[in-house]
Short mmCIF file of C-alpha atoms in Angstrom, two decimals:
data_model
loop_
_atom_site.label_atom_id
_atom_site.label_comp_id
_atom_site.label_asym_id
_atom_site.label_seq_id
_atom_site.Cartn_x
_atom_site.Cartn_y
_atom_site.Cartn_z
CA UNK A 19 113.44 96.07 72.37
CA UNK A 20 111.14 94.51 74.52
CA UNK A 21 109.47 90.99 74.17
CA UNK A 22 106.40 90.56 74.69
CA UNK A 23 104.11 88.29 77.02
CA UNK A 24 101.57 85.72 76.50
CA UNK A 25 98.92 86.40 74.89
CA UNK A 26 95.39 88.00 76.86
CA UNK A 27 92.94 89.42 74.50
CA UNK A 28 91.15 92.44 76.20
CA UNK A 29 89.51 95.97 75.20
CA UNK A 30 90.73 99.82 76.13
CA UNK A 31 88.93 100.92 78.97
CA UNK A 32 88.89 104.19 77.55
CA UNK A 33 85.98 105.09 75.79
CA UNK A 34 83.48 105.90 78.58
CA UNK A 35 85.70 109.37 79.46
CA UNK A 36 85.97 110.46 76.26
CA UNK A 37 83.15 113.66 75.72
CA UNK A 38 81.60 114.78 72.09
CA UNK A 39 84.27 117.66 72.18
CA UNK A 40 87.18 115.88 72.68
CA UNK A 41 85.87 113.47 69.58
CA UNK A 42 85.64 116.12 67.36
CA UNK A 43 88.94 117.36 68.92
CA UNK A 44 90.62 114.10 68.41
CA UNK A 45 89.22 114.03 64.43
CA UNK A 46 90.42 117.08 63.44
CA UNK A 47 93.88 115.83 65.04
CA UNK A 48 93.74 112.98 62.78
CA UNK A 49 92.99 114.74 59.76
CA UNK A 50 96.04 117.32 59.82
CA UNK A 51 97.79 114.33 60.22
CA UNK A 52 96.84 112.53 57.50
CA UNK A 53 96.73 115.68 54.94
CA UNK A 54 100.37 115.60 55.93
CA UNK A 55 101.56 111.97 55.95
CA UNK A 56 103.53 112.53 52.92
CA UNK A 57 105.58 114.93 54.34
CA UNK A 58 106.05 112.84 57.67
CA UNK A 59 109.23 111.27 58.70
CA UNK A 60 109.15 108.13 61.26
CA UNK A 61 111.78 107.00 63.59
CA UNK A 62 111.49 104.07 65.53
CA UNK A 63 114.54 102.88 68.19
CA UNK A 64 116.52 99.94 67.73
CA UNK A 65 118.97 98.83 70.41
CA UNK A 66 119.67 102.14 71.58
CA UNK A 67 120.09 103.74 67.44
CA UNK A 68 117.24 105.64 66.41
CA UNK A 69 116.56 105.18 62.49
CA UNK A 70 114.38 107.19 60.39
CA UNK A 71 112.65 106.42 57.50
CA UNK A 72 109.61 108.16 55.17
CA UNK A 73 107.33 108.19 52.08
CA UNK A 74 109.29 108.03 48.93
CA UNK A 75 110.43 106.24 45.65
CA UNK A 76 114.12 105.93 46.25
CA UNK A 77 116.15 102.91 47.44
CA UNK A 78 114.97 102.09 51.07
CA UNK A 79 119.07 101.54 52.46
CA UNK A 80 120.41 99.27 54.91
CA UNK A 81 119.12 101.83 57.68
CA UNK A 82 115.61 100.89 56.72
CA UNK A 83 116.44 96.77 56.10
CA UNK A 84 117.42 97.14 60.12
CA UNK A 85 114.40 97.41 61.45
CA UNK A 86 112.64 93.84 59.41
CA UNK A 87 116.36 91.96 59.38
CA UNK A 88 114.62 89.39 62.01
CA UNK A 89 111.45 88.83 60.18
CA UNK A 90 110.55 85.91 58.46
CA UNK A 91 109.46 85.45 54.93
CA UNK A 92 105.66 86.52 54.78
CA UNK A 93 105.74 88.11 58.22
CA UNK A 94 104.58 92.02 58.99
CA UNK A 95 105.58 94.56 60.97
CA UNK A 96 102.81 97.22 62.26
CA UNK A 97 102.64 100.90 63.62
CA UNK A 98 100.75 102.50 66.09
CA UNK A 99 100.60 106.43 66.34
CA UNK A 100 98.70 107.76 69.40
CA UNK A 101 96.40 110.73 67.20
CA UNK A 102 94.23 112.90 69.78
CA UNK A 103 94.05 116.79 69.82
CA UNK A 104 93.71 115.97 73.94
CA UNK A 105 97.37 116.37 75.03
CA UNK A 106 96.71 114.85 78.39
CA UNK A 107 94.22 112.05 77.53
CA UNK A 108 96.81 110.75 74.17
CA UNK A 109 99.52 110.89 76.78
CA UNK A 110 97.45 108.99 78.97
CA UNK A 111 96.75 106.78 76.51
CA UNK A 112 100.23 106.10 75.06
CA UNK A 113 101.22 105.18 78.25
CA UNK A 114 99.01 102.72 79.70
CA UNK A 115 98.99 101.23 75.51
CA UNK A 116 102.54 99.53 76.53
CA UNK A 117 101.23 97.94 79.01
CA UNK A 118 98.34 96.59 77.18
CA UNK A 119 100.60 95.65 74.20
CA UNK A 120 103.41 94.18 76.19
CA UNK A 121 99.87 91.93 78.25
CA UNK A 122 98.14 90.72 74.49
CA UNK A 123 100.49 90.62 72.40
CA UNK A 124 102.15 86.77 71.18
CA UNK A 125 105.71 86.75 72.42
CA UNK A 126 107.24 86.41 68.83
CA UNK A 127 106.11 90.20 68.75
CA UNK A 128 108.82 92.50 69.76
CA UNK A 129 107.72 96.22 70.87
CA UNK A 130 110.11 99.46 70.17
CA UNK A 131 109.37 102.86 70.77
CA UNK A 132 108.28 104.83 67.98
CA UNK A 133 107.26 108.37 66.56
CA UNK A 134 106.34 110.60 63.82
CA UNK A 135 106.75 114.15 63.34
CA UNK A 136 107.24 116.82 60.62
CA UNK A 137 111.21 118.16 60.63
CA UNK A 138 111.33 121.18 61.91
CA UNK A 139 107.69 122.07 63.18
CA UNK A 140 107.17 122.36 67.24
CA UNK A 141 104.24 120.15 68.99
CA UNK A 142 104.23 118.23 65.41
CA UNK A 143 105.58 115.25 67.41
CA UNK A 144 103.28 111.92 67.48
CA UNK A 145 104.13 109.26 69.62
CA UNK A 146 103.36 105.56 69.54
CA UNK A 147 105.26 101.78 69.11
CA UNK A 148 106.66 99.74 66.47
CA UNK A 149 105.48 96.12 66.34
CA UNK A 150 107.98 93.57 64.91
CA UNK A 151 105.95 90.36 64.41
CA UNK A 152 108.86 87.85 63.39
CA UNK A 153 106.87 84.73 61.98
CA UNK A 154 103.41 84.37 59.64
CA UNK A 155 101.68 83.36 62.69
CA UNK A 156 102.13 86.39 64.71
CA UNK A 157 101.71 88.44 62.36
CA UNK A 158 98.57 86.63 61.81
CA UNK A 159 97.73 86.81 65.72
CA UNK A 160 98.70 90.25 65.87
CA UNK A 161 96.28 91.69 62.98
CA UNK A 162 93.39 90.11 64.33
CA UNK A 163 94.22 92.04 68.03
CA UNK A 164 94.76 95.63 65.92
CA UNK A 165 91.42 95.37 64.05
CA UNK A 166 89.38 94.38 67.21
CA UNK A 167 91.16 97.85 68.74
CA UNK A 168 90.03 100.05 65.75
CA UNK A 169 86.89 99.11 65.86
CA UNK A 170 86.93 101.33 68.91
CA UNK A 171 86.88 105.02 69.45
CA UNK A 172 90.25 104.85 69.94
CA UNK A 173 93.10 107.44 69.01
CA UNK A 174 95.07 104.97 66.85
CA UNK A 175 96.45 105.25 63.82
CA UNK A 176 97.81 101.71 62.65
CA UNK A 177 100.07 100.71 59.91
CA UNK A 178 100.99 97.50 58.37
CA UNK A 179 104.50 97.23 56.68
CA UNK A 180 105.48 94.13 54.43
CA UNK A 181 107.65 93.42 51.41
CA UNK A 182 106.78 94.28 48.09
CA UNK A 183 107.64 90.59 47.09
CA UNK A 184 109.09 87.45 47.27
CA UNK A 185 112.43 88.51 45.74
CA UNK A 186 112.22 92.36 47.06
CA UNK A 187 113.96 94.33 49.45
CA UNK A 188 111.65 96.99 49.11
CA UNK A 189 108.88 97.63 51.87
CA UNK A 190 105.95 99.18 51.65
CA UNK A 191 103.49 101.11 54.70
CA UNK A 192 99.84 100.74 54.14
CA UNK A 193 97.67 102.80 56.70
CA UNK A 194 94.56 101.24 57.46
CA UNK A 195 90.87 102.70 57.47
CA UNK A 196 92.53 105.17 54.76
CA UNK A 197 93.68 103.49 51.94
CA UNK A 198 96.71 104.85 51.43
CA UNK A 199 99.72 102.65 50.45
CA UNK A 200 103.91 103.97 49.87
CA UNK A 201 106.93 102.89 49.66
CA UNK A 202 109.58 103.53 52.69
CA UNK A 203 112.83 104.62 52.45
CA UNK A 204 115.81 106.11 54.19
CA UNK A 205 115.63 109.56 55.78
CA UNK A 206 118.33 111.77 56.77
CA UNK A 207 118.59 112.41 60.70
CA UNK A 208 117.03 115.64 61.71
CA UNK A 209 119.26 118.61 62.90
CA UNK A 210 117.47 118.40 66.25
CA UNK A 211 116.30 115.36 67.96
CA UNK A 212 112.20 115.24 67.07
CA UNK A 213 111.55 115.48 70.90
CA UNK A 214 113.27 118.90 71.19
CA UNK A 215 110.82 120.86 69.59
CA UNK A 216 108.42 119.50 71.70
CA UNK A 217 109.76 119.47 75.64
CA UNK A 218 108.70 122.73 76.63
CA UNK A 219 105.72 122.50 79.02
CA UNK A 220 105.39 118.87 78.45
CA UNK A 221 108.59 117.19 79.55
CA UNK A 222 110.02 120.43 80.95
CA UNK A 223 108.04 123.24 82.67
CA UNK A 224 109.27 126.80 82.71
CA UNK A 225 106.27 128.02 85.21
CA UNK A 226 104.17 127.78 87.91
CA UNK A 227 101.29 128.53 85.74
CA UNK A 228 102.32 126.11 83.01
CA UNK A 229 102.51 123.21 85.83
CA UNK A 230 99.43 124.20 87.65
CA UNK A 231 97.32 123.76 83.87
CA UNK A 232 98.48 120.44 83.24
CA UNK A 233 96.71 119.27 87.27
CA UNK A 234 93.55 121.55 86.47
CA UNK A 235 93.29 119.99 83.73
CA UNK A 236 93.62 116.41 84.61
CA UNK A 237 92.03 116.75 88.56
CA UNK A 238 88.35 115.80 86.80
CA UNK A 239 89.81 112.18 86.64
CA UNK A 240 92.33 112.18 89.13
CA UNK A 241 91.37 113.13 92.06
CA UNK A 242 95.39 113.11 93.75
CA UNK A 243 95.36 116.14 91.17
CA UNK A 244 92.95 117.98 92.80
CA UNK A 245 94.47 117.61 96.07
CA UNK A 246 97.97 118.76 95.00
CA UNK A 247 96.51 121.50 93.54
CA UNK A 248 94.89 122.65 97.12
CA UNK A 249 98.34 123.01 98.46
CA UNK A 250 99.70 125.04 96.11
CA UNK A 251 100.85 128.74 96.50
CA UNK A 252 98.35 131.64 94.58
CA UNK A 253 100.48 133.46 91.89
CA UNK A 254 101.07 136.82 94.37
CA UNK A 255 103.04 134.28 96.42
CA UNK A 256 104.75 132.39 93.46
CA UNK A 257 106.42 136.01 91.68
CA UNK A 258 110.28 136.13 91.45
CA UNK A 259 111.11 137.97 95.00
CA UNK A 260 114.18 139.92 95.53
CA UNK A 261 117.37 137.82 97.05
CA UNK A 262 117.29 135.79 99.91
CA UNK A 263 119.31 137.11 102.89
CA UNK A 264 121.15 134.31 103.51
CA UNK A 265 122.31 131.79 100.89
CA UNK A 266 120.41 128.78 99.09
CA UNK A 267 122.89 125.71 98.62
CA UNK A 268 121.42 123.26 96.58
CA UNK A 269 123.27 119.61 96.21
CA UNK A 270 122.50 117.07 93.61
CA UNK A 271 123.55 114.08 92.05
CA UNK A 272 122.19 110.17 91.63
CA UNK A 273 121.05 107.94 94.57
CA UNK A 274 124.17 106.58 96.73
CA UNK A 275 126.06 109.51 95.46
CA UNK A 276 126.50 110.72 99.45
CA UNK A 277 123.61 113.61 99.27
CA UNK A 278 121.99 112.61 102.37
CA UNK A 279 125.07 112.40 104.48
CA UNK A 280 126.55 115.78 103.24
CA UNK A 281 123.67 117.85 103.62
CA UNK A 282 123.25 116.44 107.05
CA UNK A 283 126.83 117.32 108.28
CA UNK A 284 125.86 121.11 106.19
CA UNK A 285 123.36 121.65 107.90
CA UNK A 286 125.30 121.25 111.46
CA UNK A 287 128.44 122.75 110.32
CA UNK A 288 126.72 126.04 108.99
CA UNK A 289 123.55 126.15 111.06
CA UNK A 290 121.48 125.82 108.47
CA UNK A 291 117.82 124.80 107.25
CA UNK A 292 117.95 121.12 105.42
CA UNK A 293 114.97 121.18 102.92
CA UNK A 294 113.88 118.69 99.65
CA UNK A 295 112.55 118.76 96.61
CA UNK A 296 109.85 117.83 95.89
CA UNK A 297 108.80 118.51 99.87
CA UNK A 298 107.46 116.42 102.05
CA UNK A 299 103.70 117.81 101.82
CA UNK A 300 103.94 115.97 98.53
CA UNK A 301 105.29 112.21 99.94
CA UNK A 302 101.51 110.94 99.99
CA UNK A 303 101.28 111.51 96.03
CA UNK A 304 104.87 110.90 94.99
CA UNK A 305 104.30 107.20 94.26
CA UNK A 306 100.70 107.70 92.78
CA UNK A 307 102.04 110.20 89.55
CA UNK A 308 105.77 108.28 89.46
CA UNK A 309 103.19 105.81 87.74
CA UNK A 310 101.63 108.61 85.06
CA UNK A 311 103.04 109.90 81.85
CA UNK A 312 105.87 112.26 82.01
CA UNK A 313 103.72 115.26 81.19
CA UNK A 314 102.02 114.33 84.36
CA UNK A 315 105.06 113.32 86.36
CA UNK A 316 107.03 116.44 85.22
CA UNK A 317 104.27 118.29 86.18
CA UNK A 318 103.75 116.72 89.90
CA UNK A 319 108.19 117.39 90.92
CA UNK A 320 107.42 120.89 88.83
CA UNK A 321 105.17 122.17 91.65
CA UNK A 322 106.94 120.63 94.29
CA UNK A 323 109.84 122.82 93.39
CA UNK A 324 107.68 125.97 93.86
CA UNK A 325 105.93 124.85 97.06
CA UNK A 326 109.85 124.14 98.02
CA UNK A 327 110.65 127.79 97.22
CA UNK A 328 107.98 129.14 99.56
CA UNK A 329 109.76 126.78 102.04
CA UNK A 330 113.27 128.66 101.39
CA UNK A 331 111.87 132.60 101.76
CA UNK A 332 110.28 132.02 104.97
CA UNK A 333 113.97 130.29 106.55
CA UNK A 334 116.74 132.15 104.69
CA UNK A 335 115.86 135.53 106.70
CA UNK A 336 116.80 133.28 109.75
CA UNK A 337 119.43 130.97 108.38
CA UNK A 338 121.07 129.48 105.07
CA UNK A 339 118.85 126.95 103.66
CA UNK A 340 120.85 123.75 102.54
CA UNK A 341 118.05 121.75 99.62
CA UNK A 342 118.84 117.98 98.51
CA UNK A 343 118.21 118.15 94.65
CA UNK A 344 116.08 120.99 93.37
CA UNK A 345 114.90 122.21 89.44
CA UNK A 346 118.37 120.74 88.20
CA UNK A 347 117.47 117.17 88.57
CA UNK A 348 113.62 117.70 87.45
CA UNK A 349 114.89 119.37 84.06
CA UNK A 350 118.04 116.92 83.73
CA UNK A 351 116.22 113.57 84.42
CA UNK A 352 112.91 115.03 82.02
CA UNK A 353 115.51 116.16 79.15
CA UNK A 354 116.99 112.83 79.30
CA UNK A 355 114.21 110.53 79.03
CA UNK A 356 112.31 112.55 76.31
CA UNK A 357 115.24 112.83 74.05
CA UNK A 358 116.63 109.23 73.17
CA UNK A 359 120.24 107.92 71.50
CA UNK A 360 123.46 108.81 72.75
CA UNK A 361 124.28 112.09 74.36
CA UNK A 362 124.93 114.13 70.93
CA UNK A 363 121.39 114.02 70.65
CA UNK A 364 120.49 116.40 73.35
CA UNK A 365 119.69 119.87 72.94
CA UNK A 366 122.87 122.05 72.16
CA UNK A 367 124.72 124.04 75.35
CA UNK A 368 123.56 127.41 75.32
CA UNK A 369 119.71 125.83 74.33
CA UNK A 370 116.90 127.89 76.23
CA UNK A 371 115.69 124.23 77.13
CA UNK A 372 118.52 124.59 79.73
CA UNK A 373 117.56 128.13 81.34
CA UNK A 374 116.14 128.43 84.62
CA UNK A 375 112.24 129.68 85.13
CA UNK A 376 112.04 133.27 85.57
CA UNK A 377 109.70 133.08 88.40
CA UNK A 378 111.60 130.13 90.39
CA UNK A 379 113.91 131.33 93.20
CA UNK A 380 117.52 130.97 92.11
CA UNK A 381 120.03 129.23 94.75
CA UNK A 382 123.54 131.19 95.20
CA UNK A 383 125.40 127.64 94.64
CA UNK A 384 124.51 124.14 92.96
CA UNK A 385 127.08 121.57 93.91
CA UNK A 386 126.66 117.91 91.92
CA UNK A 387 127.73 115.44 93.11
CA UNK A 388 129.08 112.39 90.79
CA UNK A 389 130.56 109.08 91.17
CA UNK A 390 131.70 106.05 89.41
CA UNK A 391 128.85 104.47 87.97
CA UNK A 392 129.97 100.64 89.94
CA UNK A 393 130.98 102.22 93.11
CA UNK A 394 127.43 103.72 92.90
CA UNK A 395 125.69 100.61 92.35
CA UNK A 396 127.92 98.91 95.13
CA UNK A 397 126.49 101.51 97.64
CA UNK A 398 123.00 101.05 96.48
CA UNK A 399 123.24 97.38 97.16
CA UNK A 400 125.16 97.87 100.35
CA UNK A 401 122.18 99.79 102.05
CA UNK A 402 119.32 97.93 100.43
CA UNK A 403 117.69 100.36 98.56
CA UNK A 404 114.54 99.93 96.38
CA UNK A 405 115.70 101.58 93.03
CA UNK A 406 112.78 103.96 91.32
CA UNK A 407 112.25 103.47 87.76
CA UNK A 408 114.51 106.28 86.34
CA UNK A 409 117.59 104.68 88.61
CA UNK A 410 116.56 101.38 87.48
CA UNK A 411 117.25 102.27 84.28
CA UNK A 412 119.92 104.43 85.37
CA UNK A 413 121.73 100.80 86.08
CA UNK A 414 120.45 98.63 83.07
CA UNK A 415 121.24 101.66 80.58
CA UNK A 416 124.78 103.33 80.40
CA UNK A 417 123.65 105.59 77.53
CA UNK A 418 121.12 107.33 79.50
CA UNK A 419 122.97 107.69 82.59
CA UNK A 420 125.35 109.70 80.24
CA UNK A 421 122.06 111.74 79.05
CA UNK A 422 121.25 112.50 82.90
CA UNK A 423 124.87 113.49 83.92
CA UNK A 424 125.15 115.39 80.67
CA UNK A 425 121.21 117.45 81.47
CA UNK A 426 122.88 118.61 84.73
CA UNK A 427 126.24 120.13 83.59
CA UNK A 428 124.62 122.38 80.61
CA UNK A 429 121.65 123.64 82.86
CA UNK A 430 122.40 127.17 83.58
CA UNK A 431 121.09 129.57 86.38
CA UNK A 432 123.41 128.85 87.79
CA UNK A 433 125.22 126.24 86.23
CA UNK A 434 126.38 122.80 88.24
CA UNK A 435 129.97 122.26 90.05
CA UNK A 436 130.70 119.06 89.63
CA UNK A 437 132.43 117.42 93.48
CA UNK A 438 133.79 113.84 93.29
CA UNK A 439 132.13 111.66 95.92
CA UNK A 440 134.38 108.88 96.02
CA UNK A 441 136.70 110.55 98.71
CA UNK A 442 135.29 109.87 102.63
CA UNK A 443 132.58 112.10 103.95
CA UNK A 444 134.92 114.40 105.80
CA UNK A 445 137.10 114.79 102.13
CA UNK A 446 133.83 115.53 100.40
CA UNK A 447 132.44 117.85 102.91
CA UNK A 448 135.57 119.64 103.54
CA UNK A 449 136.01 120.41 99.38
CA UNK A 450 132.30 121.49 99.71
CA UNK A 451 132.76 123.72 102.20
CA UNK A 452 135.70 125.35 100.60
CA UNK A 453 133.21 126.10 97.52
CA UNK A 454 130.69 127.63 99.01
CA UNK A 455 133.29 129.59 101.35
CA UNK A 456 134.40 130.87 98.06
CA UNK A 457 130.93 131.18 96.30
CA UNK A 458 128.42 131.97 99.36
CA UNK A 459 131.00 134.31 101.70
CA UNK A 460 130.06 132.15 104.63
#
């Protein structure tokens, strides 16, 4: 969970883009949703377990009782689902919510991720937070904030969750605005994490095309958008080519993992080409969409895989092209973060959310490279490197590390080797040259 800050009253900024059609879009969003709120399960995630609970008559279980066991006697707990039929603008919106939340919020509030979705039923998935205001007086602070939002355009739907009384253990959900008031209680665990049904094209892109929509769609109000989309290959250019003539060695793995130094001593030992993903054509924007949704973010390392592919046809009739980190670690690092809980949760092995895209060139070897999570942090620390986020919480998160590392060994097309890095440089390169001897014919 996260705590929040003091408290700084304020209002969205984001009613001045919103047009008459997305309006109308956004209301008919929120009325499917509400003509199915019975049916709806919620989750929300509680020191790294996700619980679920819905609408119903039945006991609520100890599951349930987890989520209030901190809050005092007369205290709430609220909801807020993101509802817009805009899949950019409500992912815009979640995202920069947090912030606000985490900003306005009294710091008795605690803030968990949170979602809603109907089992079983692709782009169903609605995301949003979980407010736990311990004590009256939050609670009390905390209302007053939630009604000042919905008094705005906003694409919020907000809940409010207390006892049924004094004596009960029974809580009950009351959605504002519509009058509707239930019981919650336990529900069963889905047979696929919520988020699975939902990653294609928005956490994980399986096109150029696909990509390229999300920036033409978004380059109206961000103008690094419509500069990224200026460099990027037409579709002639972008079609699945035959074989290169030389081969395409890809390496991956975490930061401090040795990628830099190994593709370096490749590249001399082989005479090869030494290219990245996402390329540098794209270092001027890399910092500006690392701070955007993932659909957004996916999107941006997406087309820098392609542009990175034109990079590899016009060297590999010269040389072999040696690429630090590629499609794996886009796909591994978006799977990871979109689907939450311990690694069980991820999509199965064999799952098409692990297949390569059709029109992406495929490299003739994929070594990864892995190391012991503390002799990777030692290194990191060693050389002084800033962390990005998704290392950050590589470090402060075991769980997803295991997520990541897990991603890149059931992505197929072809599939990873996994190479120990804790050996010396030579060791390392020495076993990697020995693969791709064996694999490459070089």
């Amino acid at each position: 969970m996260f705590r929040f800050q003091r408290s700084v009253y304020f209002r969205f900024p984001f009613r001045s883009l919103k047009t008459e059609t997305h309006a109308m879009s956004m209301s008919r969003r929120t009325m499917a949703l509400l003509s199915q709120w019975s049916s709806r399960v919620f989750s929300v995630d509680v020191d790294g377990e996700t619980i679920y609970f819905k609408n119903g008559d039945n006991q609520p279980g100890k599951e349930v009782q987890r989520i209030f066991g901190d809050v005092q006697k007369d205290a709430k707990c609220y909801s807020l689902l993101v509802s817009s039929g805009d899949k950019i603008h409500t992912a815009r919106f979640h995202w920069k919510l947090k912030d606000k939340l985490l900003a306005a919020l009294p710091p008795q509030c605690h803030l968990s991720p949170m979602c809603s979705f109907l089992p079983g039923v692709k782009d169903s998935l609605v995301h949003g937070y979980f407010l736990q205001a311990a004590s009256p007086e939050s609670s009390a602070t905390t209302e007053r904030l939630l009604r000042q939002w919905l008094q705005l355009d906003d694409p919020l739907l907000v809940c409010s969750y207390m006892q049924r009384n004094e004596n009960s253990s029974r809580w009950s959900q009351y959605l504002w605005n519509h009058e509707q008031e239930h019981d919650i209680v336990k529900s069963e665990a889905p047979q696929y994490h919520p988020a699975t049904l939902n990653l294609i094209n928005s956490d994980v892109f399986y096109s150029f095309q696909a990509a390229r929509e999300v920036f033409k769609k978004c380059a109206d109000i961000i103008p690094e958008a419509a500069s990224v989309l200026e460099l990027l290959p037409c579709d002639a250019d972008v079609e699945a080519r035959s074989g290169p003539d030389f081969p395409v060695i890809v390496l991956e793995g975490l930061d401090a993992t040795g990628k830099t130094t190994l593709t370096g001593s490749l590249r001399d030992v082989l005479g090869a080409t030494l290219l990245r993903s996402p390329p540098q054509c794209f270092t001027p924007w890399r910092a500006r969409f690392d701070q955007e949704p993932p659909i957004l973010r996916r999107a941006f390392y997406a087309l820098g895989n392609y542009i990175t592919a034109q990079q590899i046809y016009r060297q590999t009739s010269k040389t072999p092209v040696i690429i630090d980190r590629f499609w794996h670690s886009t796909a591994a690092y978006a799977i990871a973060t979109a689907i939450s809980g311990p690694v069980c949760n991820l999509p199965a092995e064999g799952s098409e959310l692990y297949r390569w895209p059709s029109d992406l060139l495929q490299p003739s070897l994929v070594v990864l490279l892995t190391l012991d999570p503390e002799e990777r942090k030692r290194r990191l620390k060693d050389r002084g490197q800033e962390e990005t986020k998704e290392e950050h919480e590589l470090d402060l998160n075991q769980i997803f590390r295991l997520r990541v590392e897990e991603a890149y060994r059931r992505i197929s097309g072809p599939t990873c080797i996994s190479v120990d890095a804790s050996s010396s440089a030579e060791q390392v390169l020495q076993q990697v040259l020995l693969l791709i001897k064996a694999k490459c014919h070089l």
